[in-house]
XYZ file of C-alpha atoms in Angstrom:
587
model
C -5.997 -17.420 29.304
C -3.475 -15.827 26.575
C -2.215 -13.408 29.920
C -1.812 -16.694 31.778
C -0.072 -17.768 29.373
C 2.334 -15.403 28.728
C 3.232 -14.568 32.313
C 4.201 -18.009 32.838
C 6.450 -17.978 29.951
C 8.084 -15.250 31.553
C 8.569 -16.269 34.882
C 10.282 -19.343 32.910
C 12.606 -16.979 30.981
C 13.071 -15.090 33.976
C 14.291 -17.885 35.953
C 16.666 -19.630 33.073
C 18.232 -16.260 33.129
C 18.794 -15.771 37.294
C 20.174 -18.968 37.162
C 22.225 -18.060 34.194
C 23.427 -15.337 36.190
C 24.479 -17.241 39.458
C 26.272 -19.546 37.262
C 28.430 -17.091 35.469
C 29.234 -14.777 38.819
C 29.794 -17.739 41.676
C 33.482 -18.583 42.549
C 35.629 -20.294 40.448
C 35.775 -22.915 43.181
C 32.281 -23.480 42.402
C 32.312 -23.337 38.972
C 34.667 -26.187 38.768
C 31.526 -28.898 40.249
C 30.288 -28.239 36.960
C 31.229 -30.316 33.983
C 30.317 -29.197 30.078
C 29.125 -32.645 30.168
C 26.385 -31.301 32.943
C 25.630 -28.363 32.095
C 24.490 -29.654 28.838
C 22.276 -32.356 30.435
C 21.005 -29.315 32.578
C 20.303 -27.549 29.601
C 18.911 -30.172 27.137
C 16.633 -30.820 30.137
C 15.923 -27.109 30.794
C 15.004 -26.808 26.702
C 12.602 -29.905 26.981
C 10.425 -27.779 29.824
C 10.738 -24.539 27.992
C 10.133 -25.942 24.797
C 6.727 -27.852 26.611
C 6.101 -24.346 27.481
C 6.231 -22.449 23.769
C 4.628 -25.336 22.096
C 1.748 -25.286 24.255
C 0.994 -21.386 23.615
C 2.163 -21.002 20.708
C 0.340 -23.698 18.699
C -3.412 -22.489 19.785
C -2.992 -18.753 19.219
C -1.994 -19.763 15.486
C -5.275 -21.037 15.127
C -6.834 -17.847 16.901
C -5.556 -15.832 14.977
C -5.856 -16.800 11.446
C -9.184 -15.455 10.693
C -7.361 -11.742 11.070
C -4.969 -12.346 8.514
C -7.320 -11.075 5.926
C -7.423 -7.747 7.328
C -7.627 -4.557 5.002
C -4.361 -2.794 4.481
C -5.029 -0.090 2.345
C -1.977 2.179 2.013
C -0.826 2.149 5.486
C 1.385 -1.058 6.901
C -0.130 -4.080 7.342
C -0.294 -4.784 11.426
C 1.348 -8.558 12.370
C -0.968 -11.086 13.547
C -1.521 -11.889 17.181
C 0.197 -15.148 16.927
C 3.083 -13.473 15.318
C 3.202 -11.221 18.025
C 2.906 -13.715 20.589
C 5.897 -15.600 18.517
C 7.554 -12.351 18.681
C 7.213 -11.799 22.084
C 8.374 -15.645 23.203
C 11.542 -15.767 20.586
C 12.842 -12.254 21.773
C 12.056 -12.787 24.972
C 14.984 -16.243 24.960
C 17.058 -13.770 22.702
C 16.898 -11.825 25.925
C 19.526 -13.478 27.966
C 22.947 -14.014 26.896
C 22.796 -17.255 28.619
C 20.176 -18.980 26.554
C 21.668 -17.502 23.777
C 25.087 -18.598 24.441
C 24.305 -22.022 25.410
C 21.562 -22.624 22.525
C 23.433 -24.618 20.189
C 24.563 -26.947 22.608
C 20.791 -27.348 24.214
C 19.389 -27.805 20.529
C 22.321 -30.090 19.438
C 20.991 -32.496 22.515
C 17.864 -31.902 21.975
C 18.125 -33.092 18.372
C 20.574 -35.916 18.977
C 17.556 -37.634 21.574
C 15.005 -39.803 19.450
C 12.449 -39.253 22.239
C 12.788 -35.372 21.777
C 14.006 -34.640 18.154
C 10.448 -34.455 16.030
C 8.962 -32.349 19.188
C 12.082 -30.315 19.197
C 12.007 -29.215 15.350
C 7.674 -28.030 15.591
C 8.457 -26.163 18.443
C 11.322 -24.901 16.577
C 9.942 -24.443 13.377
C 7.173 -22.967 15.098
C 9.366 -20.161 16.936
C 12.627 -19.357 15.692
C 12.355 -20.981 12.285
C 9.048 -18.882 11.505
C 10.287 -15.692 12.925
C 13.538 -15.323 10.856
C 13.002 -18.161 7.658
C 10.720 -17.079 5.154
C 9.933 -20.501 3.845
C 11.898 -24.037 3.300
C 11.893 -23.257 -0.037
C 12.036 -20.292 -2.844
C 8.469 -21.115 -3.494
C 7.319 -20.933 0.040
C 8.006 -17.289 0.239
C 5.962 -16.156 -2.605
C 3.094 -15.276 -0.444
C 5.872 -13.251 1.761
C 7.345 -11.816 -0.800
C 3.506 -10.651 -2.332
C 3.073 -9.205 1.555
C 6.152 -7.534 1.959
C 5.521 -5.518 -1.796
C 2.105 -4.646 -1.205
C 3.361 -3.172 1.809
C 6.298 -1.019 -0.536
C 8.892 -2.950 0.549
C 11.322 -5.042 -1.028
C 13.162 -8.455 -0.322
C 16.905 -9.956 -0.376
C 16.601 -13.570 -1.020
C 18.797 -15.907 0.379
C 18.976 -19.416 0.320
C 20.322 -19.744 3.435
C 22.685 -23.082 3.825
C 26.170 -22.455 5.064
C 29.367 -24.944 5.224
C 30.928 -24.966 8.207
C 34.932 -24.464 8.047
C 35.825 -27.569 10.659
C 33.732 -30.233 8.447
C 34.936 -28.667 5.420
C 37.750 -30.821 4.700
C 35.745 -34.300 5.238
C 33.122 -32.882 3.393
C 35.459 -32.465 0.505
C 37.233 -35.815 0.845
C 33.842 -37.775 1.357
C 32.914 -36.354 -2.156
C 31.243 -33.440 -1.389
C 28.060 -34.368 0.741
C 27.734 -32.383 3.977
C 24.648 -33.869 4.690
C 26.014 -37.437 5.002
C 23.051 -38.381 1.929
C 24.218 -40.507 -1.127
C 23.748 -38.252 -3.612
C 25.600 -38.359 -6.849
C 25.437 -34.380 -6.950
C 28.181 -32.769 -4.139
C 26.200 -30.516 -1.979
C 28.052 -27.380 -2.962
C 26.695 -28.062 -6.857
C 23.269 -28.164 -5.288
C 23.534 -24.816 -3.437
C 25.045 -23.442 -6.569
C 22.142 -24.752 -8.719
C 19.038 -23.846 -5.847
C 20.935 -20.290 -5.541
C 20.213 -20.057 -9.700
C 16.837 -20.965 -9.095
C 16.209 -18.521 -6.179
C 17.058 -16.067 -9.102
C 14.080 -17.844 -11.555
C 11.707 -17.227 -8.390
C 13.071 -13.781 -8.131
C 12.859 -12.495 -11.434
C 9.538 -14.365 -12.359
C 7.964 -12.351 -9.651
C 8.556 -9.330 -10.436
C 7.947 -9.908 -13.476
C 4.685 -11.047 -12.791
C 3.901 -7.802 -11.387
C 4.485 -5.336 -13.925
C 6.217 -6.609 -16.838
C 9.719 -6.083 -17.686
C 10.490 -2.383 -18.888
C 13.195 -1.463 -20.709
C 15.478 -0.058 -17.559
C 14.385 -2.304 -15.589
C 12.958 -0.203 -12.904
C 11.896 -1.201 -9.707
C 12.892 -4.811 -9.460
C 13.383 -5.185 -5.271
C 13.605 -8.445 -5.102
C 17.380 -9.357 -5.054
C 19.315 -12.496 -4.523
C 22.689 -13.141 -1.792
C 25.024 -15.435 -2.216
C 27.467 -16.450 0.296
C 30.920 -18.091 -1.708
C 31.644 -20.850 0.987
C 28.488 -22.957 0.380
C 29.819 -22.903 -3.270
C 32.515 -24.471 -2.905
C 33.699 -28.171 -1.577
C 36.247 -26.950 1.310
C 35.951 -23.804 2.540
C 40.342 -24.122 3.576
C 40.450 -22.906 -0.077
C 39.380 -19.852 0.179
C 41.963 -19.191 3.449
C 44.825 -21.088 1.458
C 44.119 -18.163 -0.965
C 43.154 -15.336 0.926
C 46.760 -16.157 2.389
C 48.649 -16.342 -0.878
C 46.968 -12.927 -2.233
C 48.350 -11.124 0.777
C 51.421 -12.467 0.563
C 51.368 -11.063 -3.669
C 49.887 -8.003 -3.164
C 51.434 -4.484 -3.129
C 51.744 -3.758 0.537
C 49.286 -0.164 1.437
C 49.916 1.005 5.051
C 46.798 3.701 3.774
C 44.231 0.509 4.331
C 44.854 -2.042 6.642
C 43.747 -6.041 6.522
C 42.483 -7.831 5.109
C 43.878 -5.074 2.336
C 42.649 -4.085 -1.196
C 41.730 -6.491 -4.185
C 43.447 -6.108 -7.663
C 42.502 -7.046 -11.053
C 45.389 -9.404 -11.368
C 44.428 -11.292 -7.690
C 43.318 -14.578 -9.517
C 45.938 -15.225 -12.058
C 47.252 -17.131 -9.427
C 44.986 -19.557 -10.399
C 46.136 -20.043 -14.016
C 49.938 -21.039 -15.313
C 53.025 -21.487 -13.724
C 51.780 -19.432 -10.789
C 50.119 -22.215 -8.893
C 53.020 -23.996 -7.820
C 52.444 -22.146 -4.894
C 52.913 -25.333 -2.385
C 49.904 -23.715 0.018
C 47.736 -24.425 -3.046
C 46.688 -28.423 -3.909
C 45.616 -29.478 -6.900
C 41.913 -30.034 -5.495
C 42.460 -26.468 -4.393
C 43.070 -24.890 -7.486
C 40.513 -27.262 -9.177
C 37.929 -26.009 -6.541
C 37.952 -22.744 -6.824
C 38.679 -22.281 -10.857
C 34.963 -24.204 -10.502
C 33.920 -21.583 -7.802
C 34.522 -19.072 -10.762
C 32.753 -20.918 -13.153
C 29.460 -21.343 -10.935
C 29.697 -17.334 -10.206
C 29.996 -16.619 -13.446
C 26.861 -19.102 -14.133
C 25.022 -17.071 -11.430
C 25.698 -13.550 -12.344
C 24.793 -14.478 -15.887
C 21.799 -16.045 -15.441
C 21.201 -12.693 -12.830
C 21.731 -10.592 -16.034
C 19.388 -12.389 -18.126
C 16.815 -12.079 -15.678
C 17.303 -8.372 -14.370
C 18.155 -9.767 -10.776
C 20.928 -7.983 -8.355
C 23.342 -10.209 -6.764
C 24.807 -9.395 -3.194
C 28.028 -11.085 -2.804
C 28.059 -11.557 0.972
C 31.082 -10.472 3.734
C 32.015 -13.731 5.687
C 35.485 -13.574 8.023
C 38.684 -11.971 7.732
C 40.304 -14.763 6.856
C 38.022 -15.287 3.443
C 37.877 -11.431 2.785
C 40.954 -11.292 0.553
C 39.658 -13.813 -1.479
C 35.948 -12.994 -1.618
C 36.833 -9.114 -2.389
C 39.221 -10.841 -5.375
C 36.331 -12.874 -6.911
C 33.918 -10.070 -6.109
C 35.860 -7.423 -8.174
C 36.489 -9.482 -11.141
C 32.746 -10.160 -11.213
C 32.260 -5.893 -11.272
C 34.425 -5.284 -13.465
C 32.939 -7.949 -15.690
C 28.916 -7.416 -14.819
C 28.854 -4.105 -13.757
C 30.421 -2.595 -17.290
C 29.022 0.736 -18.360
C 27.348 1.127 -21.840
C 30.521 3.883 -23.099
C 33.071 1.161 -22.821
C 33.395 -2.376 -24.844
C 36.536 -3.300 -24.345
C 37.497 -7.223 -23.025
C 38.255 -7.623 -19.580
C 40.449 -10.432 -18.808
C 39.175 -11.852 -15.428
C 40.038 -15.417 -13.556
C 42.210 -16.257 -16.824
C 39.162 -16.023 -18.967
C 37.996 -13.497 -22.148
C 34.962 -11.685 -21.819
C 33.566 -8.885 -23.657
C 30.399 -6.865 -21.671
C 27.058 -6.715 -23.477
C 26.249 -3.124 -21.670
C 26.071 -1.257 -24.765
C 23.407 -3.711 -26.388
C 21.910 -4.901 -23.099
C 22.492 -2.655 -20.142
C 19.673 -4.367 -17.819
C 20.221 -3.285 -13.884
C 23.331 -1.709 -12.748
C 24.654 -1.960 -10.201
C 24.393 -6.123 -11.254
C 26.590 -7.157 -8.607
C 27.202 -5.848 -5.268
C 30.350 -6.091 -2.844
C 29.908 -5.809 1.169
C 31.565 -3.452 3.029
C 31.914 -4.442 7.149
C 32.155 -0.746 9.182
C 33.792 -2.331 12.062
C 36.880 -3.359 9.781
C 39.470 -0.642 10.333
C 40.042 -0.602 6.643
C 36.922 0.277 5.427
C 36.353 4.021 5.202
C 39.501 3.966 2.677
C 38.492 0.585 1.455
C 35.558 2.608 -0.180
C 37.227 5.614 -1.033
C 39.913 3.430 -3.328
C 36.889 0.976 -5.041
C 35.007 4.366 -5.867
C 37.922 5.439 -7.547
C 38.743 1.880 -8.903
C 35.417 1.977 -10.553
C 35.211 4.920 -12.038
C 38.866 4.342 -13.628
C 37.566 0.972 -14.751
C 34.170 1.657 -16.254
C 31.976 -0.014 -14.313
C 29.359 0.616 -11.623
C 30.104 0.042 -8.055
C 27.908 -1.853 -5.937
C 28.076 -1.540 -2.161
C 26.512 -3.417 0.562
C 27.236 -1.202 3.826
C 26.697 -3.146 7.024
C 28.562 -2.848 10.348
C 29.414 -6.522 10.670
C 28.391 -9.747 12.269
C 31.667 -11.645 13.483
C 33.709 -9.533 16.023
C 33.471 -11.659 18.615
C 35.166 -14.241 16.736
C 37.329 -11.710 15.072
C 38.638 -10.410 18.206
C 39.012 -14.238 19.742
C 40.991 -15.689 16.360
C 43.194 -12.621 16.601
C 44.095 -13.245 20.042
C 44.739 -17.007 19.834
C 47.106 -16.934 16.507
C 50.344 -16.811 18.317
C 48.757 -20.363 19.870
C 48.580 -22.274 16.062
C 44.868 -22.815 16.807
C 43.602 -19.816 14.820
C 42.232 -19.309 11.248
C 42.829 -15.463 11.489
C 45.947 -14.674 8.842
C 46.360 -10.905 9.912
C 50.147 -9.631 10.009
C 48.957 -7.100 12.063
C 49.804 -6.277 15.915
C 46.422 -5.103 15.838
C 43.079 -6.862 15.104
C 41.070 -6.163 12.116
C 37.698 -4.673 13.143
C 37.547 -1.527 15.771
C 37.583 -2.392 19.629
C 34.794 0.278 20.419
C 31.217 0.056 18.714
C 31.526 3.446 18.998
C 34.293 3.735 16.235
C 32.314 1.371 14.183
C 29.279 3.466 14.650
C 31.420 6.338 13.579
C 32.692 4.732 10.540
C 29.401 3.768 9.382
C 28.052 6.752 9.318
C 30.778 8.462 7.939
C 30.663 6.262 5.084
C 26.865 6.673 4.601
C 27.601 10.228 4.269
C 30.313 9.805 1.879
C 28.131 7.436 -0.541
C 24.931 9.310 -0.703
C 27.437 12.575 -1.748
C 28.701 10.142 -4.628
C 24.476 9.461 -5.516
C 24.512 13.052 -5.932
C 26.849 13.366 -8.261
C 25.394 10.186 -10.122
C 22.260 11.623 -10.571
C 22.954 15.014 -11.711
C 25.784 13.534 -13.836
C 23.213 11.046 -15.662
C 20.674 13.751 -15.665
C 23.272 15.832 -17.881
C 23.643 12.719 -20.131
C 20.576 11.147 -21.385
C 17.589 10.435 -19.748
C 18.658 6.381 -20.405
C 21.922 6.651 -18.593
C 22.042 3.535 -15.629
C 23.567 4.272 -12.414
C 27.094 4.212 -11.372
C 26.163 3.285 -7.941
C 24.205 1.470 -6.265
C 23.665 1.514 -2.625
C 22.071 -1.250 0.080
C 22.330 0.027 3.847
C 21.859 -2.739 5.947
C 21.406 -1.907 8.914
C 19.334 -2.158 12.467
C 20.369 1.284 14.046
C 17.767 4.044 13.880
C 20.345 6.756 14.353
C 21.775 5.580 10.643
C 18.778 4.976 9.269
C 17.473 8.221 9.724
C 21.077 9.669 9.066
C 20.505 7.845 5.275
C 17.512 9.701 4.862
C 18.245 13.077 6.425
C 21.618 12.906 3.526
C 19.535 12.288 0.907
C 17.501 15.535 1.876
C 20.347 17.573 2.399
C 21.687 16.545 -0.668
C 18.904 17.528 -2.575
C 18.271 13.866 -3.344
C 14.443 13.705 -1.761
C 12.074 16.546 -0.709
C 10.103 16.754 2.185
C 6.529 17.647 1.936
C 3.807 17.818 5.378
C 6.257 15.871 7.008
C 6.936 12.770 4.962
C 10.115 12.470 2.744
C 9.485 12.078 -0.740
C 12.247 10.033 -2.967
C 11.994 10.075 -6.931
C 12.325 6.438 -8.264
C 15.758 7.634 -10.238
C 17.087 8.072 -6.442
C 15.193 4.637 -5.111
C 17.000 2.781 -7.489
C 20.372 3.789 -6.385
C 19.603 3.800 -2.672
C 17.982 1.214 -0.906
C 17.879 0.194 2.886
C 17.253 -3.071 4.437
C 16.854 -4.839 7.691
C 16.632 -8.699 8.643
C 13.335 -10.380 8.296
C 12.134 -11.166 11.913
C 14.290 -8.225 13.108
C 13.285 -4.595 13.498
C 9.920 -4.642 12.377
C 8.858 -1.504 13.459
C 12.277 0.434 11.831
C 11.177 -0.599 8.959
C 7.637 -0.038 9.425
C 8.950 3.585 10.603
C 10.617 4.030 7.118
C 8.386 3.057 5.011
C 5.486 5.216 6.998
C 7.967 8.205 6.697
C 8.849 7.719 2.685
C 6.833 7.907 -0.213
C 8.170 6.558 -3.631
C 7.057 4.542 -6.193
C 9.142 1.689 -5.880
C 10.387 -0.126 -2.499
C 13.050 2.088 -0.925
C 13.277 -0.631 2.128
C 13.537 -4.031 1.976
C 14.070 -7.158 4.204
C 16.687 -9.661 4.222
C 14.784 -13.149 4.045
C 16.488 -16.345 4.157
C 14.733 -19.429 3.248
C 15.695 -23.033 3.522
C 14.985 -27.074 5.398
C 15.200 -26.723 9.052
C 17.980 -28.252 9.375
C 19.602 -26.309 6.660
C 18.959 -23.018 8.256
C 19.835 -23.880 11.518
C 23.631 -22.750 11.308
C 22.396 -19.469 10.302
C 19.186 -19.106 13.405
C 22.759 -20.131 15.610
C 25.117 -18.075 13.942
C 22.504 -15.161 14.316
C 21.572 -14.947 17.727
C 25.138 -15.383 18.886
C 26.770 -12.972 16.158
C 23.971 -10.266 17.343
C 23.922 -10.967 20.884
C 26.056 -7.411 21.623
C 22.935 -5.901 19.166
C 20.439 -8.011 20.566
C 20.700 -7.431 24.230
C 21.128 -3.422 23.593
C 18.520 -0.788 23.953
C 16.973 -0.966 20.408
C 17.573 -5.141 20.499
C 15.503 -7.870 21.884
C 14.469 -6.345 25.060
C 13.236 -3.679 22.988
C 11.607 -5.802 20.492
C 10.014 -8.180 23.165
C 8.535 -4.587 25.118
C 7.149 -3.934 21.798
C 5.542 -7.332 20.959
C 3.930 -6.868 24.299
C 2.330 -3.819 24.050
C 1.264 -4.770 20.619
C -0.425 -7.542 22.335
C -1.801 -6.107 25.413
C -3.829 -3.557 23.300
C -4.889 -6.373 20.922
C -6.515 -8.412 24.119
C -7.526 -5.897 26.188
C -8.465 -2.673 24.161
């Protein structure tokens, strides 16, 4: 019956996906008959079948199935369930074909919008996509993931996962700060800002409830990202800014946009500076309070021993981000030999590293590969942070928005783009190939710096905390391996009968991760082909309502459709679900 099943959901991708295909290679004569106004009737009706289709095998095999969730894991990794598989399978299989993917917000934004069809459209989407990338709707619903994912070694970066969206910012902002239309007294930005403090409660609580607290605070994987527009009212600040620090900064033809931050970025926000006419009042008021709520994060982080990822978002908030980002290192990230006050955002503070050091690196930048600035980009914050005294965090991922990158770049002679480049040339690399190069090249050059970390705190004092701190995102095996096959060569982990062995003083400087729903068996692979005593891979697991998360399940499958239609993306993924689940059925 399951077979049935399944081949009948994949005649029904199949089809969707010829028919995608006609569409987008007929004449343009023929392409003309068809209105957006069609085509999304087409493919609201289209989602109604296929979601018909999911609901009705997905919901028994979750019953099925549940008994087997019990299973013994011992020391080896914990095999998914056959309704996860089969949810695997179905999901990847729609991630499949460009079409669906491209057309998906537009079928679930009708879907939604049609009384008849919105409940049945959220279960079959909370059912699918929600339950394959969302850990939970909230912090509390992914305890029991977060308990799987450690007894499994592996690690977790929480993220409450609500995002503004740029075009609504401004009526967000003017209609008091709601974006969900509720009558609330508290602006929705305050109540990210206040759920992202309590993701850090959840955090820290459970790993404390594992082991206790020590005094280095060793072996805490289970971080928190933040993402700076849903912390904010209107987002337009951020560009207004980004625009103004490019326009004050020292020009360096070494690194290209969106440039290099400096210390003195956000004094623009304090005296006789913000006349600046690009800046409103509202502006300035907005984000001096988008400094106060980071600072309220990151401290209540540092009470609680809990790393904060600052998040990459477009080129056109990078300036700004990397401004509030460094002043947030140089503040949190202080080393114990220094106790000098750092002026940052117009503010006194004096770091408590000598008295409390607590987890270094605290916070964490991200660095996008595909940006053609980013090799020296890292080469000047390494040297920016050891002339500073304070430990660099880096978040190294390739990068999610070049379609969009390339697009804004192209249109900004038009007046309709948000991209502020002065460049002839767009910001991220043309070729993946480049970006692949880049990436790798910089994994190289940051495990080197480990080494010298290590056997620099090894001549110190047994207590020293690290200098760096490193988080590889990423879904490609080639770097994956290439992280691990550095950190061997580097004298950084041994290998012994074949496995790779890492010493917790290296695990807590190094750390690699992958997206929760995504690349299962990479990370299986990893963490099968490590030992260590504390997670050395971890998962990227957002949690949030529905319809709070739904910008991100969008903004994912059509950021990654490049990655996802590759040969290690979801054609590779859905093979694998299938195989998984062939065995399980037949033997």
């Amino acid at each position: 019956m399951l077979l049935a099943r399944t081949r009948a959901i994949q005649r029904l991708f199949a089809s969707s996906a010829r028919s995608g295909r006609c569409l987008s290679t007929s004449q343009s004569a023929t392409r003309t008959r068809w209105s957006r106004g069609t085509l999304l009737r087409a493919g609201a009706l289209s989602s109604i079948v296929g979601c018909s289709a999911l609901y009705y095998v997905a919901k028994p095999v979750y019953a099925d199935a549940e008994a087997g969730s019990s299973a013994s894991k011992s020391d080896e990794t914990r095999k998914p369930s056959l309704s996860g598989l089969v949810r695997s399978y179905l999901v990847f299989t729609a991630c499949s074909f460009p079409t669906i993917v491209d057309w998906s917000p537009a079928i679930i934004s009708t879907c939604l919008s049609v009384p008849v069809v919105k409940d049945f459209t959220e279960a079959v989407l909370r059912r699918t996509f929600f339950s394959q990338f969302v850990g939970g709707d909230t912090a509390e619903d992914v305890l029991p993931l977060l308990t799987d994912l450690r007894n499994q070694n592996k690690g977790a970066l929480f993220a409450y996962s609500v995002e503004v969206d740029e075009k609504e910012a401004a009526g967000v902002a003017k209609a008091g700060g709601s974006g969900s239309g509720e009558t609330n007294s508290e602006p929705s930005f305050m109540r990210n800002v206040n759920e992202m403090i309590h993701s850090i409660d959840v955090a820290a609580d459970f790993e404390d409830g594992l082991a206790g607290r020590n005094e280095l605070d060793i072996g805490r994987k289970t971080w928190v990202a933040v993402k700076l527009t849903a912390l904010l009212p209107d987002t337009n600040a951020l560009i207004k800014l980004s625009s103004i620090l490019l326009d004050n900064r020292t020009p360096n033809k070494q690194i290209a946009f969106p440039g290099i931050p400096s210390p003195s970025d956000l004094t623009v926000l304090h005296g006789k500076s913000t006349s600046d006419s690009r800046l409103s009042e509202a502006d300035v008021k907005d984000l001096k309070q988008l400094h106060e709520n980071l600072i309220r994060i990151c401290t209540r982080a540092k009470k609680r021993g809990v790393r904060i990822i600052v998040d990459a978002e477009h080129s056109w908030y990078q300036p700004a981000i990397d401004a509030y980002t460094l002043s947030l290192m140089r503040t949190f990230n202080k080393l114990p030999s220094s106790t000098k006050a750092s002026r940052t955002f117009g503010l006194t503070t004096t770091a408590r590293a000598d008295t409390e050091p607590g987890v270094q690196p605290l916070v964490y930048a991200t660095f996008q590969a595909y940006l053609r600035r980013a090799y020296p980009y890292l080469l000047q914050s390494i040297a920016d942070a050891q002339a500073g005294n304070y430990a660099l965090g880096v978040k190294l991922v390739r990068g999610a928005y070049h379609t969009q990158e390339i697009s804004s770049h192209h249109q900004q002679s038009g007046g309709k783009s948000l991209s502020i480049s002065p460049e002839a040339e767009p910001p991220v690399y043309l070729q993946k190939s480049d970006t692949d190069f880049c990436y790798n090249e910089c994994v190289r050059l940051l495990i080197s710096r480990v080494r010298e970390d290590v056997v620099a705190s090894q001549r110190k004092s047994s207590n020293s905390p690290p200098t760096l701190g490193l988080l590889f995102g990423s879904h490609n095996v080639d770097s994956c391996n290439l992280v691990l096959d550095e950190l061997v060569r580097n004298g950084l982990a041994e290998v012994k009968d074949g496995i790779i062995h890492v010493p917790e003083t290296v695990a807590e400087r190094v750390t690699i991760a992958q997206l929760y729903g995504m690349r299962d068996s990479l990370t299986n692979s990893l963490v099968e082909k490590t030992r260590c005593g504390v997670p050395l891979v971890m998962k990227y697991v957002p949690y949030g309502g529905l319809a709070e998360v739904m910008p991100y399940l969008s903004r994912r499958a059509i950021e990654n459709k490049t990655v996802l239609g590759g040969s290690d993306g979801a054609s590779a993924e859905r093979k694998q679900a299938w195989e998984e689940i062939r065995k399980r059925v037949f033997g």
